[in-house]
Short mmCIF file of C-alpha atoms in Angstrom, two decimals:
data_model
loop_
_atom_site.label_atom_id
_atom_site.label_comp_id
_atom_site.label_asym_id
_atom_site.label_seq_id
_atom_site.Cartn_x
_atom_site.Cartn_y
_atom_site.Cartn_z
CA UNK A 1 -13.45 -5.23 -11.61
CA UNK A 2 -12.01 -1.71 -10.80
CA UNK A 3 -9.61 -0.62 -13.75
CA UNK A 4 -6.23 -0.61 -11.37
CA UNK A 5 -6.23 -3.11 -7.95
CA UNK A 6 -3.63 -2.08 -4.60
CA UNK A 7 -3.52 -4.32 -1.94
CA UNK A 8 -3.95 -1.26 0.55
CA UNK A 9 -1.86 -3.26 2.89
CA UNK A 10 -0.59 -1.99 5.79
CA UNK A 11 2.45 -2.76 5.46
CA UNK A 12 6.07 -2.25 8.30
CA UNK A 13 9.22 -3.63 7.28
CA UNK A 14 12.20 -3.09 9.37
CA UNK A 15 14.91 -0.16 8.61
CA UNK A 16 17.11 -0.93 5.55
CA UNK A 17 14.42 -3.92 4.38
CA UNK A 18 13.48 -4.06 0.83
CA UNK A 19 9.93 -3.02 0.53
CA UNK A 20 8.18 -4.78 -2.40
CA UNK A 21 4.78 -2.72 -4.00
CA UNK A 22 2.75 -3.82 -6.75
CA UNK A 23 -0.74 -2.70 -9.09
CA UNK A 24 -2.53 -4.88 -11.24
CA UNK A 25 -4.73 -3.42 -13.85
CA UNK A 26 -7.59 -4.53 -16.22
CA UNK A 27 -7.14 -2.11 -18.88
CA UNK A 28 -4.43 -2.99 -21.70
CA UNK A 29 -4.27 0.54 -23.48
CA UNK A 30 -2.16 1.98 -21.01
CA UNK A 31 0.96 3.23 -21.71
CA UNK A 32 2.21 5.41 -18.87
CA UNK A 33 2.68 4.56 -15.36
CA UNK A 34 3.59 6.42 -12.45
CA UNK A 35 4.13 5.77 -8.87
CA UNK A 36 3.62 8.76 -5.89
CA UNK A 37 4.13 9.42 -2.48
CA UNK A 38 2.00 10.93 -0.05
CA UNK A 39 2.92 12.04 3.44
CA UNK A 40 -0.32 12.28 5.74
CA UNK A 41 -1.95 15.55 5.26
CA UNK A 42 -0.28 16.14 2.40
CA UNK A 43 -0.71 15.95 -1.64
CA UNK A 44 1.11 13.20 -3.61
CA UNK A 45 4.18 13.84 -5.11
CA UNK A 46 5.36 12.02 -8.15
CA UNK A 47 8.44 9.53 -7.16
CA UNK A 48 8.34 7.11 -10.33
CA UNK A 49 7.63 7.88 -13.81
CA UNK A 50 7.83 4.64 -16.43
CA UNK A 51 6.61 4.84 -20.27
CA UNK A 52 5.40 0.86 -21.57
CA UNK A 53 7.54 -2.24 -20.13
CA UNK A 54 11.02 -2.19 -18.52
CA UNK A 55 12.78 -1.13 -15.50
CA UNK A 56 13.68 2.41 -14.35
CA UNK A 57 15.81 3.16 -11.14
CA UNK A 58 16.27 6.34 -9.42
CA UNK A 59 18.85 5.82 -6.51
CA UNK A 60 17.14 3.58 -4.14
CA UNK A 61 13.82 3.22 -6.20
CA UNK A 62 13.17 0.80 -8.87
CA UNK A 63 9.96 0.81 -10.94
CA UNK A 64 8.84 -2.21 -12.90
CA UNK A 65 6.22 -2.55 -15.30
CA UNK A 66 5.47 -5.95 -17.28
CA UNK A 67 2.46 -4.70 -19.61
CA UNK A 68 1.90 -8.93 -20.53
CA UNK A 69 0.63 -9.68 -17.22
CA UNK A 70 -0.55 -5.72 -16.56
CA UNK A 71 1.50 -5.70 -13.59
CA UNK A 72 3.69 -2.99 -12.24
CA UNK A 73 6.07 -3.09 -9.26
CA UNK A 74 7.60 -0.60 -7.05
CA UNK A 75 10.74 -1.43 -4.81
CA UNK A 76 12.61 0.59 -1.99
CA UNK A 77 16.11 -0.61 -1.30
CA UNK A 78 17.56 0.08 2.57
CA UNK A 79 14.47 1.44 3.23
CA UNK A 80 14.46 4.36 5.74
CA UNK A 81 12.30 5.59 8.25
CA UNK A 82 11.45 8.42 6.23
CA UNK A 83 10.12 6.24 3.50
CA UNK A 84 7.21 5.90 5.76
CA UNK A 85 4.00 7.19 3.69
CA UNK A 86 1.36 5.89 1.64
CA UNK A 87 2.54 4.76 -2.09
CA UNK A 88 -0.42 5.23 -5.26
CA UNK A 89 0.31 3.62 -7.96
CA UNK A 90 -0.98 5.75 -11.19
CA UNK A 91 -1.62 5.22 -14.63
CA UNK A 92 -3.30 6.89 -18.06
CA UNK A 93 -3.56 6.60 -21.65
CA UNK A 94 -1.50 7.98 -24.51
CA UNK A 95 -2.72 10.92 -25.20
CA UNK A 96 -5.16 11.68 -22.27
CA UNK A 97 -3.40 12.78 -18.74
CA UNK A 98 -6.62 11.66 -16.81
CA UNK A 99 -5.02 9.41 -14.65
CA UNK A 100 -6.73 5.98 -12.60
CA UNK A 101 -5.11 5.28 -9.48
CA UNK A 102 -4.72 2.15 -7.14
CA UNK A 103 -6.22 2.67 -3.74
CA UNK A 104 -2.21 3.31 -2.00
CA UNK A 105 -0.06 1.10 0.38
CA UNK A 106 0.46 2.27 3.94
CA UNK A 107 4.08 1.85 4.06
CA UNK A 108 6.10 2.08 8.04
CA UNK A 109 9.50 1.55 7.67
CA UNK A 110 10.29 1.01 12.08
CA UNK A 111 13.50 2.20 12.94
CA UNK B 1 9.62 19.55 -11.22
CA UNK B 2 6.80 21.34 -12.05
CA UNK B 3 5.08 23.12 -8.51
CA UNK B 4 1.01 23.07 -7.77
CA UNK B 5 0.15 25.48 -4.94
CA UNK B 6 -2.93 25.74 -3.01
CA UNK B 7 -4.93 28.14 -1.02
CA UNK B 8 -5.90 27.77 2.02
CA UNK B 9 -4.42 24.84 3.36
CA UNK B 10 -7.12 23.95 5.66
CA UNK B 11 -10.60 25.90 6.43
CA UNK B 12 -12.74 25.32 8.97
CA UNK B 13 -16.51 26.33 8.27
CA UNK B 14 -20.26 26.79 9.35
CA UNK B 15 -22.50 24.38 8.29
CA UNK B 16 -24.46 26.48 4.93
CA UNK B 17 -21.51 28.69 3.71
CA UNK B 18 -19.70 28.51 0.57
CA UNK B 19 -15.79 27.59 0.66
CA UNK B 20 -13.42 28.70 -2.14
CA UNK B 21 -9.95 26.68 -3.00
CA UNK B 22 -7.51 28.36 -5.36
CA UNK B 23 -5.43 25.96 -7.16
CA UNK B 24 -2.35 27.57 -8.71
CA UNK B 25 0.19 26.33 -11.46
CA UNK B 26 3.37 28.21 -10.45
CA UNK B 27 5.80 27.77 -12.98
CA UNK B 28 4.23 26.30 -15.88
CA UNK B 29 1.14 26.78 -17.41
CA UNK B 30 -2.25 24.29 -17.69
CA UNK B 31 -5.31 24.68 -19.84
CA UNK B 32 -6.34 21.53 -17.97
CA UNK B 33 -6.70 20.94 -14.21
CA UNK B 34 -8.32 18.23 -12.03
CA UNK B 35 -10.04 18.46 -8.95
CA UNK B 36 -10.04 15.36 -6.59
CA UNK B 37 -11.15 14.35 -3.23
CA UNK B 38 -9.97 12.18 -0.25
CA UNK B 39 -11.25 10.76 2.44
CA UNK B 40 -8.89 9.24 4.99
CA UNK B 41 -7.23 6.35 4.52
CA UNK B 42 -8.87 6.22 0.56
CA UNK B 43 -7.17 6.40 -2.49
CA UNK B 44 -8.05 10.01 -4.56
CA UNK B 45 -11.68 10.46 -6.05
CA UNK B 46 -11.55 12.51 -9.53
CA UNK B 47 -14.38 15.04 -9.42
CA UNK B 48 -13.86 17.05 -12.27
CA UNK B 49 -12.04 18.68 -14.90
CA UNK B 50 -11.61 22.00 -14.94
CA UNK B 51 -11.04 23.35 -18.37
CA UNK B 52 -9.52 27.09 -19.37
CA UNK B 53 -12.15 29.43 -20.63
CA UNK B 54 -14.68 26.62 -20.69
CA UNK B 55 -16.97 24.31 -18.27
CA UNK B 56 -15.49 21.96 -16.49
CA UNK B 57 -16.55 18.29 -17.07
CA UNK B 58 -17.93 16.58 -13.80
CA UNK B 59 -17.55 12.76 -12.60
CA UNK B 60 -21.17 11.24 -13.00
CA UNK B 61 -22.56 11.37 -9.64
CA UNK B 62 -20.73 14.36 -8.53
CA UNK B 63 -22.95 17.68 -8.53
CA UNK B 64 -21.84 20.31 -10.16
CA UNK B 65 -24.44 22.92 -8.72
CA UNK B 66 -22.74 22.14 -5.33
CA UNK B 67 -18.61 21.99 -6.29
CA UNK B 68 -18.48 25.57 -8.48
CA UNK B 69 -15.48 24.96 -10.92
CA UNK B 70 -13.76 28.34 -12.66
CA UNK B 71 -10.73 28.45 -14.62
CA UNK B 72 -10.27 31.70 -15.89
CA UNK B 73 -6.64 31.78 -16.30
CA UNK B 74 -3.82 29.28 -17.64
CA UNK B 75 -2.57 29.42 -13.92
CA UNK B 76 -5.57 29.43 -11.78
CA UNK B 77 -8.77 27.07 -10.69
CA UNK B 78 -10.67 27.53 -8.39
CA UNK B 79 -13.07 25.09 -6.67
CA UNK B 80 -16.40 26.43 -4.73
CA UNK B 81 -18.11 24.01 -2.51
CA UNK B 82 -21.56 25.49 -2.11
CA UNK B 83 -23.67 25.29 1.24
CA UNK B 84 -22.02 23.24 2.86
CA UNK B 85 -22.86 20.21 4.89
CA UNK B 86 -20.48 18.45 7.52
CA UNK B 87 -20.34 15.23 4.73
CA UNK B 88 -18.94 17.62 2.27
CA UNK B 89 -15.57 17.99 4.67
CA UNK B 90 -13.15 16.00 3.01
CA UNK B 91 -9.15 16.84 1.27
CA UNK B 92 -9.40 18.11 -1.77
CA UNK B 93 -6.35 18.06 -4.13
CA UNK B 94 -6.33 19.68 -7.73
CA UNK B 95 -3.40 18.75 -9.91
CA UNK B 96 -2.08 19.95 -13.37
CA UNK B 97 -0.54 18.13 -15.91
CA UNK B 98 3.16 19.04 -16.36
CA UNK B 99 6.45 17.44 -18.44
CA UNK B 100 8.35 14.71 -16.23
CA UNK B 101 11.27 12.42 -17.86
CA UNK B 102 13.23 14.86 -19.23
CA UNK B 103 11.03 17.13 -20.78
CA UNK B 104 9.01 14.79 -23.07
CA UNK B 105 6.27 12.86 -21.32
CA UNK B 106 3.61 13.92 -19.58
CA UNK B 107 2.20 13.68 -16.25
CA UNK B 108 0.02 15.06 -13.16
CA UNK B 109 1.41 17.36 -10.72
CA UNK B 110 -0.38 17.59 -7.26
CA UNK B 111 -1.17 20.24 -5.12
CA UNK B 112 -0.55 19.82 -1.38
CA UNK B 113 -3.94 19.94 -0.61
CA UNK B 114 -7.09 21.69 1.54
CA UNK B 115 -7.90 20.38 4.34
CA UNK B 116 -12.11 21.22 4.88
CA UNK B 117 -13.85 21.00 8.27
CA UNK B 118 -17.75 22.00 7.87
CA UNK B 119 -19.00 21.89 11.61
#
């Protein structure tokens, strides 16, 4: 069983959908989890940043992480067409910044 | 945020000669680095760890004779990929850990990539 588990998707919504992402993960010691964007041909960049359970929201991005089932959730309200990218989901240890990533959704948000 | 560059963004190369990627921290500064790899369409492969004024540590099956790792500075890595063979063209992204959340916690920041074409 890998260590983290993406459904690589693809996945197209319709403009201003709610797009739903999620990671499963094996191991229990993690404690920090982190969600990126990448743009084809491009390097990730870090869009969600969560520490142990709870919610965080960042305008239209919510991040959920529910360390009892070792499940963590991305969602993007009124999703736009510039959404459109691949979404990792990330996570590491305390005290170690290697980080194990899911194998990304393929997200098209059509106009 | 913290900012990763690197240099070049794409290379195109003969088939047998050696390729060097700088990987730059530009406003912060990172004893550690990581070197990763993508293929299309796949997630990121961790090849190594490249660790100031020491040797990097190197993913088991990944050889470190072929991908040259120096870190001489607390801004700089550099990544050699020896000899190489049209399987070695891939995207290689190094990151650096940097502070997110306000300051306090910890986390990778990417480069945008190198793009390498071995024909």
């Amino acid at each position: 069983q890998k260590e983290v588990e993406q459904d690589p998707g693809p996945l197209s919504v319709p403009e201003g959908a709610i797009v739903s992402l999620n990671c499963t993960y094996s191991n229990s010691a993690f404690q920090y989890f982190m969600w990126y964007r990448q743009y084809s041909r491009k390097g990730p960049e870090l869009l969600m940043y969560t520490y142990s359970s709870g919610n965080k929201e960042d305008g239209r991005f919510t991040a959920q992480v529910d360390k009892s089932s070792k499940y963590i959730s991305l969602f993007i309200r009124d999703s736009q067409p510039s959404d459109s990218a691949t979404y990792l989901c990330a996570m590491s240890l305390y005290g170690n910044n290697r980080l194990a990533f899911g194998k990304g959704n393929q997200v098209v948000v059509i106009p | 945020g913290a900012v990763v560059s690197q240099h070049p963004s794409w290379v195109i190369c003969k088939s047998g000669t050696s390729v060097k990627i700088e990987c730059r921290s530009l406003d912060f500064q990172a004893t550690t680095m990581f070197w990763y790899r993508q293929f299309p369409k796949q997630s990121l492969m961790l090849m190594a760890t490249s660790n100031e004024g020491s040797k990097a540590t190197y993913e088991q099956g990944v050889e470190k004779d072929k991908f040259l790792i120096n870190h001489a500075s607390l801004t700089l890595s550099t990544l050699t990929v020896t000899s190489a063979h049209p399987e070695d063209s891939s995207f290689y992204i190094c990151s650096a850990p940097g502070l997110a959340g306000g300051g306090w916690q910890e986390t990778q920041y990417f480069g945008p990539g190198t793009r390498l074409l071995v024909l």
